[in-house]
Amino acid sequence: MAEVLVLVDHVDGEVKKVTTELLTAARRVGEPSAVWIGDGAEAAQARLAEFGAVKVYAASAELNDYVVAPKAELLAHLAREKSAAAVLVSATPENKEVAGRAAVKLGSGVLTDVVDLTADLVAEHSVFGGAVVTHARVRTGVPVVAVRPNSVPAEPAPAQAEVEQVSVELSAAATAARVVERVVQEKGARPELTEAAIVVSGGRGVGSDDFTVVENLADALGAAVGASRAAVDSGWYPNQFQVGQTGKTVSPNLYVALGISGAIQHRAGMQTSKNIVAVNKDPEAPIFELADFGVVGDLHTVAPQLTEEINKRR
């Protein structure tokens, strides 16, 4: 069975959830082989094997001293050397660039923002704000596929992963841009927005920069906090939490929209959520066309009651 290369996303040695989803998708196609860049591959070996990785290719942390080109060269090198059936990465901004560069080096094609993948490498896309579902397939070479987080449910399938050290001779072009400084973004106790299973977002209906009503509900649910563009543009919540066409794309199991009208640009960032709950005092708000469950009412009345009831049942 052909290998399927999976680029591992990890922070401080911890494997991110999206990688377990990629390994699950890879098992549909062939034998998953994880590609780990940096230190800590041995420590993560058991976690990767839990989701089906049969090999872990560990590359030097030196590749992280540069921007994205070395990662693309490593993936292209491994794909050729191992005769890989496909290369899977998470659909983050950085990894989509890695995917594009790797596909060029392989003379193949790249599929981005994929929400599902079949055994014969037919990719499903949700486009035009989720209004249209399309299917695509790379016809030449090794397909490079960038899959959205939370699109494929992670399913354990224990295997015996072997760690193998690998290296690649980098071109002069790949090492032309070096990372000279890294700034660590402060992390709170809440999940990362694009990977969270539950997201609670606030919009114009919140009415001010006091997002306490949104945050309290999110904390009761163990959820990430998001915001609409209207809320971000008003200066009520930081830009990195914006959900929508010009913000982040999320696909959680549960999306709660508080005081969000449901403009098309916001829908583009959350329409693939599995379950959508909307609270809005305008019964004609477009968000209700999309919602699985809707409450017509003032979010400042509804959300605290919901938070209180959830806390009682925890």
PDB file of N, CA, C and O in Angstrom, residues 211-263:
ATOM      1  N   PHE A 211     -17.549  42.090  25.921  1.00  0.00           N
ATOM      2  CA  PHE A 211     -17.892  40.781  25.365  1.00  0.00           C
ATOM      3  C   PHE A 211     -18.102  39.735  26.465  1.00  0.00           C
ATOM      4  O   PHE A 211     -18.061  38.534  26.206  1.00  0.00           O
ATOM      5  N   THR A 212     -18.337  40.187  27.674  1.00  0.00           N
ATOM      6  CA  THR A 212     -18.460  39.259  28.800  1.00  0.00           C
ATOM      7  C   THR A 212     -19.557  38.230  28.579  1.00  0.00           C
ATOM      8  O   THR A 212     -19.389  37.038  28.889  1.00  0.00           O
ATOM      9  N   VAL A 213     -20.684  38.671  28.019  1.00  0.00           N
ATOM     10  CA  VAL A 213     -21.805  37.751  27.806  1.00  0.00           C
ATOM     11  C   VAL A 213     -21.422  36.639  26.835  1.00  0.00           C
ATOM     12  O   VAL A 213     -21.845  35.489  26.988  1.00  0.00           O
ATOM     13  N   VAL A 214     -20.590  36.968  25.840  1.00  0.00           N
ATOM     14  CA  VAL A 214     -20.119  35.974  24.873  1.00  0.00           C
ATOM     15  C   VAL A 214     -19.081  35.065  25.519  1.00  0.00           C
ATOM     16  O   VAL A 214     -19.137  33.831  25.389  1.00  0.00           O
ATOM     17  N   GLU A 215     -18.144  35.663  26.236  1.00  0.00           N
ATOM     18  CA  GLU A 215     -17.061  34.892  26.855  1.00  0.00           C
ATOM     19  C   GLU A 215     -17.583  33.956  27.943  1.00  0.00           C
ATOM     20  O   GLU A 215     -17.089  32.833  28.090  1.00  0.00           O
ATOM     21  N   ASN A 216     -18.562  34.405  28.708  1.00  0.00           N
ATOM     22  CA  ASN A 216     -19.112  33.550  29.763  1.00  0.00           C
ATOM     23  C   ASN A 216     -19.761  32.292  29.190  1.00  0.00           C
ATOM     24  O   ASN A 216     -19.592  31.195  29.729  1.00  0.00           O
ATOM     25  N   LEU A 217     -20.512  32.466  28.107  1.00  0.00           N
ATOM     26  CA  LEU A 217     -21.132  31.309  27.468  1.00  0.00           C
ATOM     27  C   LEU A 217     -20.062  30.391  26.887  1.00  0.00           C
ATOM     28  O   LEU A 217     -20.153  29.158  26.995  1.00  0.00           O
ATOM     29  N   ALA A 218     -19.055  30.983  26.270  1.00  0.00           N
ATOM     30  CA  ALA A 218     -17.966  30.189  25.697  1.00  0.00           C
ATOM     31  C   ALA A 218     -17.257  29.373  26.773  1.00  0.00           C
ATOM     32  O   ALA A 218     -16.974  28.189  26.589  1.00  0.00           O
ATOM     33  N   ASP A 219     -16.990  29.995  27.919  1.00  0.00           N
ATOM     34  CA  ASP A 219     -16.292  29.288  28.999  1.00  0.00           C
ATOM     35  C   ASP A 219     -17.154  28.174  29.578  1.00  0.00           C
ATOM     36  O   ASP A 219     -16.642  27.118  29.964  1.00  0.00           O
ATOM     37  N   ALA A 220     -18.463  28.388  29.631  1.00  0.00           N
ATOM     38  CA  ALA A 220     -19.363  27.345  30.132  1.00  0.00           C
ATOM     39  C   ALA A 220     -19.356  26.131  29.210  1.00  0.00           C
ATOM     40  O   ALA A 220     -19.484  24.994  29.661  1.00  0.00           O
ATOM     41  N   LEU A 221     -19.188  26.379  27.909  1.00  0.00           N
ATOM     42  CA  LEU A 221     -19.197  25.306  26.912  1.00  0.00           C
ATOM     43  C   LEU A 221     -17.806  24.751  26.617  1.00  0.00           C
ATOM     44  O   LEU A 221     -17.669  23.791  25.862  1.00  0.00           O
ATOM     45  N   GLY A 222     -16.770  25.382  27.180  1.00  0.00           N
ATOM     46  CA  GLY A 222     -15.404  24.988  26.829  1.00  0.00           C
ATOM     47  C   GLY A 222     -15.078  25.349  25.397  1.00  0.00           C
ATOM     48  O   GLY A 222     -14.393  24.604  24.693  1.00  0.00           O
ATOM     49  N   ALA A 223     -15.579  26.499  24.958  1.00  0.00           N
ATOM     50  CA  ALA A 223     -15.503  26.897  23.551  1.00  0.00           C
ATOM     51  C   ALA A 223     -14.488  28.014  23.311  1.00  0.00           C
ATOM     52  O   ALA A 223     -14.031  28.677  24.240  1.00  0.00           O
ATOM     53  N   ALA A 224     -14.168  28.206  22.034  1.00  0.00           N
ATOM     54  CA  ALA A 224     -13.386  29.360  21.604  1.00  0.00           C
ATOM     55  C   ALA A 224     -14.328  30.530  21.366  1.00  0.00           C
ATOM     56  O   ALA A 224     -15.523  30.347  21.137  1.00  0.00           O
ATOM     57  N   VAL A 225     -13.780  31.730  21.409  1.00  0.00           N
ATOM     58  CA  VAL A 225     -14.567  32.948  21.167  1.00  0.00           C
ATOM     59  C   VAL A 225     -14.228  33.504  19.799  1.00  0.00           C
ATOM     60  O   VAL A 225     -13.056  33.599  19.419  1.00  0.00           O
ATOM     61  N   GLY A 226     -15.271  33.869  19.060  1.00  0.00           N
ATOM     62  CA  GLY A 226     -15.092  34.508  17.762  1.00  0.00           C
ATOM     63  C   GLY A 226     -15.857  35.819  17.724  1.00  0.00           C
ATOM     64  O   GLY A 226     -16.582  36.168  18.660  1.00  0.00           O
ATOM     65  N   ALA A 227     -15.699  36.534  16.625  1.00  0.00           N
ATOM     66  CA  ALA A 227     -16.388  37.819  16.470  1.00  0.00           C
ATOM     67  C   ALA A 227     -16.661  38.071  14.999  1.00  0.00           C
ATOM     68  O   ALA A 227     -15.931  37.588  14.129  1.00  0.00           O
ATOM     69  N   SER A 228     -17.716  38.812  14.723  1.00  0.00           N
ATOM     70  CA  SER A 228     -18.026  39.187  13.345  1.00  0.00           C
ATOM     71  C   SER A 228     -17.160  40.368  12.931  1.00  0.00           C
ATOM     72  O   SER A 228     -16.534  41.030  13.770  1.00  0.00           O
ATOM     73  N   ARG A 229     -17.146  40.646  11.644  1.00  0.00           N
ATOM     74  CA  ARG A 229     -16.351  41.783  11.163  1.00  0.00           C
ATOM     75  C   ARG A 229     -16.872  43.091  11.730  1.00  0.00           C
ATOM     76  O   ARG A 229     -16.085  43.996  12.054  1.00  0.00           O
ATOM     77  N   ALA A 230     -18.200  43.199  11.885  1.00  0.00           N
ATOM     78  CA  ALA A 230     -18.774  44.428  12.434  1.00  0.00           C
ATOM     79  C   ALA A 230     -18.256  44.677  13.844  1.00  0.00           C
ATOM     80  O   ALA A 230     -17.925  45.821  14.208  1.00  0.00           O
ATOM     81  N   ALA A 231     -18.153  43.620  14.639  1.00  0.00           N
ATOM     82  CA  ALA A 231     -17.655  43.773  16.007  1.00  0.00           C
ATOM     83  C   ALA A 231     -16.170  44.123  16.017  1.00  0.00           C
ATOM     84  O   ALA A 231     -15.724  44.972  16.805  1.00  0.00           O
ATOM     85  N   VAL A 232     -15.407  43.498  15.134  1.00  0.00           N
ATOM     86  CA  VAL A 232     -13.974  43.770  15.058  1.00  0.00           C
ATOM     87  C   VAL A 232     -13.718  45.182  14.536  1.00  0.00           C
ATOM     88  O   VAL A 232     -12.899  45.926  15.087  1.00  0.00           O
ATOM     89  N   ASP A 233     -14.434  45.563  13.476  1.00  0.00           N
ATOM     90  CA  ASP A 233     -14.262  46.902  12.911  1.00  0.00           C
ATOM     91  C   ASP A 233     -14.639  47.996  13.906  1.00  0.00           C
ATOM     92  O   ASP A 233     -14.113  49.111  13.851  1.00  0.00           O
ATOM     93  N   SER A 234     -15.551  47.675  14.813  1.00  0.00           N
ATOM     94  CA  SER A 234     -15.961  48.646  15.831  1.00  0.00           C
ATOM     95  C   SER A 234     -14.969  48.724  16.980  1.00  0.00           C
ATOM     96  O   SER A 234     -15.121  49.547  17.885  1.00  0.00           O
ATOM     97  N   GLY A 235     -13.955  47.860  16.947  1.00  0.00           N
ATOM     98  CA  GLY A 235     -12.948  47.865  17.990  1.00  0.00           C
ATOM     99  C   GLY A 235     -13.378  47.146  19.252  1.00  0.00           C
ATOM    100  O   GLY A 235     -12.767  47.301  20.311  1.00  0.00           O
ATOM    101  N   TRP A 236     -14.419  46.306  19.147  1.00  0.00           N
ATOM    102  CA  TRP A 236     -14.939  45.627  20.328  1.00  0.00           C
ATOM    103  C   TRP A 236     -14.166  44.364  20.674  1.00  0.00           C
ATOM    104  O   TRP A 236     -14.203  43.918  21.821  1.00  0.00           O
ATOM    105  N   TYR A 237     -13.513  43.749  19.663  1.00  0.00           N
ATOM    106  CA  TYR A 237     -12.779  42.515  19.917  1.00  0.00           C
ATOM    107  C   TYR A 237     -11.586  42.446  18.970  1.00  0.00           C
ATOM    108  O   TYR A 237     -11.647  42.976  17.850  1.00  0.00           O
ATOM    109  N   PRO A 238     -10.488  41.810  19.398  1.00  0.00           N
ATOM    110  CA  PRO A 238      -9.270  41.786  18.576  1.00  0.00           C
ATOM    111  C   PRO A 238      -9.471  41.130  17.208  1.00  0.00           C
ATOM    112  O   PRO A 238     -10.258  40.193  17.060  1.00  0.00           O
ATOM    113  N   ASN A 239      -8.718  41.593  16.249  1.00  0.00           N
ATOM    114  CA  ASN A 239      -8.829  41.152  14.866  1.00  0.00           C
ATOM    115  C   ASN A 239      -8.573  39.662  14.684  1.00  0.00           C
ATOM    116  O   ASN A 239      -9.179  39.034  13.808  1.00  0.00           O
ATOM    117  N   GLN A 240      -7.686  39.081  15.495  1.00  0.00           N
ATOM    118  CA  GLN A 240      -7.334  37.667  15.301  1.00  0.00           C
ATOM    119  C   GLN A 240      -8.486  36.717  15.606  1.00  0.00           C
ATOM    120  O   GLN A 240      -8.402  35.517  15.340  1.00  0.00           O
ATOM    121  N   PHE A 241      -9.594  37.253  16.144  1.00  0.00           N
ATOM    122  CA  PHE A 241     -10.750  36.414  16.454  1.00  0.00           C
ATOM    123  C   PHE A 241     -11.886  36.589  15.447  1.00  0.00           C
ATOM    124  O   PHE A 241     -12.968  36.039  15.635  1.00  0.00           O
ATOM    125  N   GLN A 242     -11.609  37.315  14.380  1.00  0.00           N
ATOM    126  CA  GLN A 242     -12.666  37.546  13.380  1.00  0.00           C
ATOM    127  C   GLN A 242     -12.941  36.281  12.578  1.00  0.00           C
ATOM    128  O   GLN A 242     -12.032  35.626  12.075  1.00  0.00           O
ATOM    129  N   VAL A 243     -14.209  35.943  12.455  1.00  0.00           N
ATOM    130  CA  VAL A 243     -14.654  34.806  11.652  1.00  0.00           C
ATOM    131  C   VAL A 243     -15.326  35.347  10.397  1.00  0.00           C
ATOM    132  O   VAL A 243     -16.190  36.223  10.473  1.00  0.00           O
ATOM    133  N   GLY A 244     -14.938  34.845   9.237  1.00  0.00           N
ATOM    134  CA  GLY A 244     -15.571  35.304   8.004  1.00  0.00           C
ATOM    135  C   GLY A 244     -14.629  35.270   6.826  1.00  0.00           C
ATOM    136  O   GLY A 244     -13.490  34.802   6.929  1.00  0.00           O
ATOM    137  N   GLN A 245     -15.094  35.793   5.731  1.00  0.00           N
ATOM    138  CA  GLN A 245     -14.336  35.753   4.480  1.00  0.00           C
ATOM    139  C   GLN A 245     -13.007  36.479   4.601  1.00  0.00           C
ATOM    140  O   GLN A 245     -12.008  36.061   4.014  1.00  0.00           O
ATOM    141  N   THR A 246     -12.980  37.563   5.362  1.00  0.00           N
ATOM    142  CA  THR A 246     -11.746  38.319   5.547  1.00  0.00           C
ATOM    143  C   THR A 246     -11.103  38.018   6.892  1.00  0.00           C
ATOM    144  O   THR A 246     -10.177  38.705   7.306  1.00  0.00           O
ATOM    145  N   GLY A 247     -11.605  36.984   7.568  1.00  0.00           N
ATOM    146  CA  GLY A 247     -11.036  36.563   8.844  1.00  0.00           C
ATOM    147  C   GLY A 247     -10.668  35.099   8.785  1.00  0.00           C
ATOM    148  O   GLY A 247     -10.103  34.628   7.803  1.00  0.00           O
ATOM    149  N   LYS A 248     -11.027  34.368   9.816  1.00  0.00           N
ATOM    150  CA  LYS A 248     -10.700  32.949   9.890  1.00  0.00           C
ATOM    151  C   LYS A 248     -11.892  32.094   9.497  1.00  0.00           C
ATOM    152  O   LYS A 248     -13.040  32.482   9.689  1.00  0.00           O
ATOM    153  N   THR A 249     -11.590  30.937   8.941  1.00  0.00           N
ATOM    154  CA  THR A 249     -12.626  29.965   8.584  1.00  0.00           C
ATOM    155  C   THR A 249     -12.665  28.893   9.660  1.00  0.00           C
ATOM    156  O   THR A 249     -11.631  28.307   9.998  1.00  0.00           O
ATOM    157  N   VAL A 250     -13.845  28.646  10.202  1.00  0.00           N
ATOM    158  CA  VAL A 250     -14.003  27.634  11.244  1.00  0.00           C
ATOM    159  C   VAL A 250     -15.031  26.605  10.793  1.00  0.00           C
ATOM    160  O   VAL A 250     -15.907  26.895   9.983  1.00  0.00           O
ATOM    161  N   SER A 251     -14.910  25.407  11.336  1.00  0.00           N
ATOM    162  CA  SER A 251     -15.853  24.348  11.002  1.00  0.00           C
ATOM    163  C   SER A 251     -16.084  23.468  12.232  1.00  0.00           C
ATOM    164  O   SER A 251     -15.815  22.275  12.215  1.00  0.00           O
ATOM    165  N   PRO A 252     -16.582  24.061  13.320  1.00  0.00           N
ATOM    166  CA  PRO A 252     -16.744  23.311  14.570  1.00  0.00           C
ATOM    167  C   PRO A 252     -17.969  22.406  14.546  1.00  0.00           C
ATOM    168  O   PRO A 252     -18.807  22.489  13.641  1.00  0.00           O
ATOM    169  N   ASN A 253     -18.074  21.579  15.559  1.00  0.00           N
ATOM    170  CA  ASN A 253     -19.278  20.757  15.709  1.00  0.00           C
ATOM    171  C   ASN A 253     -20.478  21.623  16.108  1.00  0.00           C
ATOM    172  O   ASN A 253     -21.606  21.306  15.749  1.00  0.00           O
ATOM    173  N   LEU A 254     -20.199  22.683  16.857  1.00  0.00           N
ATOM    174  CA  LEU A 254     -21.262  23.595  17.288  1.00  0.00           C
ATOM    175  C   LEU A 254     -20.790  25.033  17.148  1.00  0.00           C
ATOM    176  O   LEU A 254     -19.715  25.392  17.645  1.00  0.00           O
ATOM    177  N   TYR A 255     -21.591  25.840  16.453  1.00  0.00           N
ATOM    178  CA  TYR A 255     -21.296  27.272  16.291  1.00  0.00           C
ATOM    179  C   TYR A 255     -22.481  28.061  16.839  1.00  0.00           C
ATOM    180  O   TYR A 255     -23.616  27.873  16.389  1.00  0.00           O
ATOM    181  N   VAL A 256     -22.220  28.916  17.809  1.00  0.00           N
ATOM    182  CA  VAL A 256     -23.263  29.739  18.420  1.00  0.00           C
ATOM    183  C   VAL A 256     -23.042  31.186  17.996  1.00  0.00           C
ATOM    184  O   VAL A 256     -21.983  31.770  18.282  1.00  0.00           O
ATOM    185  N   ALA A 257     -24.020  31.764  17.301  1.00  0.00           N
ATOM    186  CA  ALA A 257     -23.921  33.138  16.804  1.00  0.00           C
ATOM    187  C   ALA A 257     -24.809  34.037  17.653  1.00  0.00           C
ATOM    188  O   ALA A 257     -26.036  33.910  17.639  1.00  0.00           O
ATOM    189  N   LEU A 258     -24.201  34.941  18.391  1.00  0.00           N
ATOM    190  CA  LEU A 258     -24.931  35.857  19.261  1.00  0.00           C
ATOM    191  C   LEU A 258     -24.943  37.256  18.654  1.00  0.00           C
ATOM    192  O   LEU A 258     -23.889  37.876  18.499  1.00  0.00           O
ATOM    193  N   GLY A 259     -26.123  37.723  18.282  1.00  0.00           N
ATOM    194  CA  GLY A 259     -26.235  39.076  17.747  1.00  0.00           C
ATOM    195  C   GLY A 259     -25.533  39.277  16.426  1.00  0.00           C
ATOM    196  O   GLY A 259     -25.050  40.371  16.124  1.00  0.00           O
ATOM    197  N   ILE A 260     -25.480  38.220  15.613  1.00  0.00           N
ATOM    198  CA  ILE A 260     -24.847  38.278  14.291  1.00  0.00           C
ATOM    199  C   ILE A 260     -25.938  38.162  13.233  1.00  0.00           C
ATOM    200  O   ILE A 260     -26.736  37.216  13.254  1.00  0.00           O
ATOM    201  N   SER A 261     -25.984  39.112  12.320  1.00  0.00           N
ATOM    202  CA  SER A 261     -27.069  39.146  11.333  1.00  0.00           C
ATOM    203  C   SER A 261     -26.969  38.016  10.327  1.00  0.00           C
ATOM    204  O   SER A 261     -27.974  37.479   9.851  1.00  0.00           O
ATOM    205  N   GLY A 262     -25.728  37.628   9.974  1.00  0.00           N
ATOM    206  CA  GLY A 262     -25.544  36.554   9.004  1.00  0.00           C
ATOM    207  C   GLY A 262     -25.245  37.053   7.609  1.00  0.00           C
ATOM    208  O   GLY A 262     -25.670  36.453   6.614  1.00  0.00           O
ATOM    209  N   ALA A 263     -24.477  38.142   7.517  1.00  0.00           N
ATOM    210  CA  ALA A 263     -24.057  38.649   6.208  1.00  0.00           C
ATOM    211  C   ALA A 263     -23.224  37.586   5.495  1.00  0.00           C
ATOM    212  O   ALA A 263     -22.585  36.750   6.122  1.00  0.00           O
TER     213      ALA A 263
END
